[in-house]
PDB file of C-alpha atoms (C1' of nucleotides) in Angstrom:
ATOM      1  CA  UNK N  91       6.907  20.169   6.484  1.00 54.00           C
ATOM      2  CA  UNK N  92       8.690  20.195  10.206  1.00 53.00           C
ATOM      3  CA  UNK N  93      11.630  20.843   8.882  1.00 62.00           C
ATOM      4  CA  UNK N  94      11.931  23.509   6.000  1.00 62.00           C
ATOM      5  CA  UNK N  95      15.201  24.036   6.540  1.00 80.00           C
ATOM      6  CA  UNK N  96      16.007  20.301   5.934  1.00 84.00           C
ATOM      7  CA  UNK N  97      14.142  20.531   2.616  1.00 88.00           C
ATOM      8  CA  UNK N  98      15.562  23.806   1.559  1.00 90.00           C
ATOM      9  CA  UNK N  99      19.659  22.693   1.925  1.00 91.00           C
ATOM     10  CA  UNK N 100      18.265  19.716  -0.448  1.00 93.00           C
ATOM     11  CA  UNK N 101      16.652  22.615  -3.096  1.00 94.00           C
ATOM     12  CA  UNK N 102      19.443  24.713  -3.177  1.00 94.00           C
ATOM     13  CA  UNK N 103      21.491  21.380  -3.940  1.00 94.00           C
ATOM     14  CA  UNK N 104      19.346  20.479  -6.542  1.00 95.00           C
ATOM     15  CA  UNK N 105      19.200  24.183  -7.681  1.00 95.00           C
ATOM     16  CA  UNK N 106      23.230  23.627  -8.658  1.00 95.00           C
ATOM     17  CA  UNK N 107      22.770  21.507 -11.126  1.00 96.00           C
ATOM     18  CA  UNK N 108      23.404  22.507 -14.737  1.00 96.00           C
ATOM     19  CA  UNK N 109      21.025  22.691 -17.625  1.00 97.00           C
ATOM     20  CA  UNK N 110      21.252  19.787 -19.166  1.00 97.00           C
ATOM     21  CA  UNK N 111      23.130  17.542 -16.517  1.00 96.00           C
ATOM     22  CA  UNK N 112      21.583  15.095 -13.901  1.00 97.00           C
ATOM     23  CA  UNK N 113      22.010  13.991 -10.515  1.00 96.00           C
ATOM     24  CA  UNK N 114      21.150  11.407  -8.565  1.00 96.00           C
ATOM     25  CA  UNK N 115      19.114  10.961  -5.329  1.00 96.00           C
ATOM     26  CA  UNK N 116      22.287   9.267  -3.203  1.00 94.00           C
ATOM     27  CA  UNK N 117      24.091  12.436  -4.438  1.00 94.00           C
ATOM     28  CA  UNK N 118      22.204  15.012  -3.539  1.00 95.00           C
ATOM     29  CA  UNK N 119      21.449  13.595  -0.048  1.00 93.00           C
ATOM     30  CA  UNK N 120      25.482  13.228   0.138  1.00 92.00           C
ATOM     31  CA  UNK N 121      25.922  17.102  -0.967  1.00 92.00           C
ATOM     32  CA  UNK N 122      23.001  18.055   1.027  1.00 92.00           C
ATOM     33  CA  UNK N 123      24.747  17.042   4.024  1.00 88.00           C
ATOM     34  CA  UNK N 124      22.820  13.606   5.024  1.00 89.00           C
ATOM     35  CA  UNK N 125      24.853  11.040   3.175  1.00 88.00           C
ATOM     36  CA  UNK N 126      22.964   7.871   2.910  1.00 89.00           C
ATOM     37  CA  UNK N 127      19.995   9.475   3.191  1.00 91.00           C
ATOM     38  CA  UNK N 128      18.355   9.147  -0.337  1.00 93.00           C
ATOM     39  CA  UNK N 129      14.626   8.429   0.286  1.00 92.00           C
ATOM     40  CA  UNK N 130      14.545  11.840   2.227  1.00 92.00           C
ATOM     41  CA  UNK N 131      15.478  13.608  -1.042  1.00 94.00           C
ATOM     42  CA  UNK N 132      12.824  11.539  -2.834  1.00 93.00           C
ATOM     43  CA  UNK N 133      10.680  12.734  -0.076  1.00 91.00           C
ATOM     44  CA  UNK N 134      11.286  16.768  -0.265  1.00 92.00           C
ATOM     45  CA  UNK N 135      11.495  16.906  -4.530  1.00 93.00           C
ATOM     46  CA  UNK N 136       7.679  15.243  -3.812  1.00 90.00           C
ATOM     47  CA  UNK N 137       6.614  17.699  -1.242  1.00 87.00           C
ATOM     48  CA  UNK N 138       7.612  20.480  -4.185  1.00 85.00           C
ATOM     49  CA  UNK N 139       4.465  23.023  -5.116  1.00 80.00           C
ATOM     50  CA  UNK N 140       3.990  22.959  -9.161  1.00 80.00           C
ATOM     51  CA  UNK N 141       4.792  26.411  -8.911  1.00 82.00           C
ATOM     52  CA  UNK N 142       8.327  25.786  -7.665  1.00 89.00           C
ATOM     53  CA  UNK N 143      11.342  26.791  -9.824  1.00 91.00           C
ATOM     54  CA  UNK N 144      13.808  24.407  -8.818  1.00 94.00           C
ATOM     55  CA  UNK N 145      14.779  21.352 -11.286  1.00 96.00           C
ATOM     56  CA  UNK N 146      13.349  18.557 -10.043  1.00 95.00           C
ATOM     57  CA  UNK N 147      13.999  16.774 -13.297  1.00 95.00           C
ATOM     58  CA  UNK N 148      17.466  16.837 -12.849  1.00 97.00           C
ATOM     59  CA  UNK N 149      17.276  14.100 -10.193  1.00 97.00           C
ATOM     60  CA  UNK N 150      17.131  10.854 -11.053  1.00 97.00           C
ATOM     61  CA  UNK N 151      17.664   7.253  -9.439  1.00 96.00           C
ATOM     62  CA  UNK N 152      21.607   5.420  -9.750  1.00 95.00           C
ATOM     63  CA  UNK N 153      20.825   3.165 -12.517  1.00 94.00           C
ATOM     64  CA  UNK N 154      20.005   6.567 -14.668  1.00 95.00           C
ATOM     65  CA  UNK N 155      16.519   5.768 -14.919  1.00 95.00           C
ATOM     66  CA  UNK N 156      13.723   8.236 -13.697  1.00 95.00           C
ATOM     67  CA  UNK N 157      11.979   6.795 -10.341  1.00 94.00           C
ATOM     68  CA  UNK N 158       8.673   5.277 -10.738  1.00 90.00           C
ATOM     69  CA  UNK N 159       5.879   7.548  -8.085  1.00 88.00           C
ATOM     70  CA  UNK N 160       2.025   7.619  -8.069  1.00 82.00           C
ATOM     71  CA  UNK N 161       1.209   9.883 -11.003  1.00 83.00           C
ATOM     72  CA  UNK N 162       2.573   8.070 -14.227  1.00 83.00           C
ATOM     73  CA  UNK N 163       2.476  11.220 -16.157  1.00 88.00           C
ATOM     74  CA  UNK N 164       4.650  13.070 -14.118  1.00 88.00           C
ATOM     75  CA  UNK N 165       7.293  10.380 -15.387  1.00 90.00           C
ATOM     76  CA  UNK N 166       7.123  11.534 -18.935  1.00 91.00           C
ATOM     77  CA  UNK N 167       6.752  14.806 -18.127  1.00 93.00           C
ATOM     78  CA  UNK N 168      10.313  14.855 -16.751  1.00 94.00           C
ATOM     79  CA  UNK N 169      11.797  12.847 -19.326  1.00 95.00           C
ATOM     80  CA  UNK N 170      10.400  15.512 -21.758  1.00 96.00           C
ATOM     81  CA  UNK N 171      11.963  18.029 -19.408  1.00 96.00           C
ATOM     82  CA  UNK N 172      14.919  16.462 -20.117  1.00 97.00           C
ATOM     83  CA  UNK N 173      15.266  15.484 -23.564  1.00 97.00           C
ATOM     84  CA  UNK N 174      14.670  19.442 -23.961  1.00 97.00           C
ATOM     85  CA  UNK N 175      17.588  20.183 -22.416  1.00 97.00           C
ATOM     86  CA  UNK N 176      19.655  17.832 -24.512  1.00 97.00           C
ATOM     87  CA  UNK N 177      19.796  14.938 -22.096  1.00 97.00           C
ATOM     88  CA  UNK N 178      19.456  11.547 -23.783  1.00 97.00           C
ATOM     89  CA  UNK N 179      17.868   8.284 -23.022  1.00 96.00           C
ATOM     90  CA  UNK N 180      18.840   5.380 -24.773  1.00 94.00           C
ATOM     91  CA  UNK N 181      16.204   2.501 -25.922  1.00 93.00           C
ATOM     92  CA  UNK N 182      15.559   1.071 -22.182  1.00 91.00           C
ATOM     93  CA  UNK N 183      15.018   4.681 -21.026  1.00 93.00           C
ATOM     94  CA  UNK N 184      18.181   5.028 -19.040  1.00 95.00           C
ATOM     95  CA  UNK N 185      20.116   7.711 -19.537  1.00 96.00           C
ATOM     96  CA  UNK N 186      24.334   7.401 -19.486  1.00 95.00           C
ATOM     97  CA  UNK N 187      25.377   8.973 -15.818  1.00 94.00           C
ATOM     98  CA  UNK N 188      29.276   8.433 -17.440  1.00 94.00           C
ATOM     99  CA  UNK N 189      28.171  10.984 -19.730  1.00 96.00           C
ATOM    100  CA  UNK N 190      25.466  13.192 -17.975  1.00 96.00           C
ATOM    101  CA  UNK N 191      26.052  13.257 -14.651  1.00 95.00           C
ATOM    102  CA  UNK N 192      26.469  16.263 -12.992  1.00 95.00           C
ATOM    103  CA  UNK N 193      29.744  16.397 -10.833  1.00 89.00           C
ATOM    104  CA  UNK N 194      29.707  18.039  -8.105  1.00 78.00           C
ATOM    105  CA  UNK N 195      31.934  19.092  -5.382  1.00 73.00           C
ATOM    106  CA  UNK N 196      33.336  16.255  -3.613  1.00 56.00           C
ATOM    107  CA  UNK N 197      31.167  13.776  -5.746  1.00 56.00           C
ATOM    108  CA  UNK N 198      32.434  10.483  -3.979  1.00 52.00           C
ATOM    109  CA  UNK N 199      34.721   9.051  -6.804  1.00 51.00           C
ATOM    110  CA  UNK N 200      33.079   6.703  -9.353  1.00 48.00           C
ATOM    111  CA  UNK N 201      34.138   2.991  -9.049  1.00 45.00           C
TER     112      UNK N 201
ATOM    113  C1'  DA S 135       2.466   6.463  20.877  1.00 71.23           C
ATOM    114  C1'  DA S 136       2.722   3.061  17.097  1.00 71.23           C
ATOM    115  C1'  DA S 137       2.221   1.644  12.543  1.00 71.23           C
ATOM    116  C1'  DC S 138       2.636   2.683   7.783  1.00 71.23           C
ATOM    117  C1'  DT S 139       4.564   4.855   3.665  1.00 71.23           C
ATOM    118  C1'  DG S 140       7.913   6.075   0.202  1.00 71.23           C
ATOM    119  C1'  DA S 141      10.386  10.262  -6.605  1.00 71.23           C
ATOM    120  C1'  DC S 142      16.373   5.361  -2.718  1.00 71.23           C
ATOM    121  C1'  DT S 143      20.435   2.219  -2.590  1.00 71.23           C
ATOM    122  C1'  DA S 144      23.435  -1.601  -1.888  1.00 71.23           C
ATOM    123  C1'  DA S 145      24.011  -6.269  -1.078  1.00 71.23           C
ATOM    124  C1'  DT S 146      22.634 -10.971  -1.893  1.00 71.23           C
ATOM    125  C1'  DA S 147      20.546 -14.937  -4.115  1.00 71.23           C
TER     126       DA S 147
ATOM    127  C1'  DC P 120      18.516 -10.242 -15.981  1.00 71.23           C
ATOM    128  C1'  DT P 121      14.654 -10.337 -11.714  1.00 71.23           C
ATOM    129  C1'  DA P 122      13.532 -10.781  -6.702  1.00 71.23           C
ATOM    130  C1'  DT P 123      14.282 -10.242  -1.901  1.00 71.23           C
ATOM    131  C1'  DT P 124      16.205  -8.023   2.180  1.00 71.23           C
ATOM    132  C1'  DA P 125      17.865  -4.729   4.948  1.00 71.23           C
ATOM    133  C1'  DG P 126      19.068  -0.004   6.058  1.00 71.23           C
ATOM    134  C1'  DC P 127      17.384   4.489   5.939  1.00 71.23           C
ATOM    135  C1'  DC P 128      14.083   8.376   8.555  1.00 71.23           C
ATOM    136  C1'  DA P 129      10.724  12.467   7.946  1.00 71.23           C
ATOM    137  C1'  DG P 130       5.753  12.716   7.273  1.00 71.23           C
ATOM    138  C1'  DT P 131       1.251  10.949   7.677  1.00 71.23           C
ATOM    139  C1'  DT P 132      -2.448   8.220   9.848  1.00 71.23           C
TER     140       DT P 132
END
DNA sequence: AAACTGACTAATA
DNA sequence: CTATTAGCCAGTT
């Protein structure tokens, strides 16, 4: 990467958020300092070593849904991730961001 | 240097 | 509901 330190204010973002609470991509980029900016954090939670202790899982796309990416099994690995920490999906795989959501500081206000 | 890509989102149609 | 478009910009070719 050319810019670790870019990558790492998006880790420790994502590194905030509880057990058992998600975020999403638009928020993290927001809280991260780069509002607007959501494919970036898409970008760095990709560019993460299998190794790496922060939550990835936690972050998924605005309609609560997790993000479709070139390894399919990675998706159901998260959402196992997930349901382990007591997160539910509902029949169409979403999960309810009025319910699970994490919010942050300053989380722009909902509707 | 230039084109291409993508774990996104919001706005339309 | 699905599809398309535009905005976004660091990495990779």
């Amino acid at each position: 990467m050319a810019n670790p330190t870019l990558y790492e204010r998006i880790y420790a973002v994502v590194h905030r958020i509880p057990r058992g609470r998600v975020a999403t991509y638009g928020q993290i980029a927001l809280l991260s300092g780069m509002p607007g900016h959501a494919r970036q954090v898409g970008y760095a939670l990709h560019s993460l070593s299998a190794s790496s202790r922060v939550p990835w899982q936690r972050v998924v796309n605005r309609e609560g849904r997790i993000s479709r990416r070139a390894d399919p099994t990675a998706e159901e690995r998260q959402r196992l991730l997930l349901e382990a920490e007591g997160v539910r999906f509902d029949a169409s795989g979403r999960i309810d961001l009025a319910v699970y959501q994490w919010r942050g500081p300053r989380l722009r206000p909902k509707q």
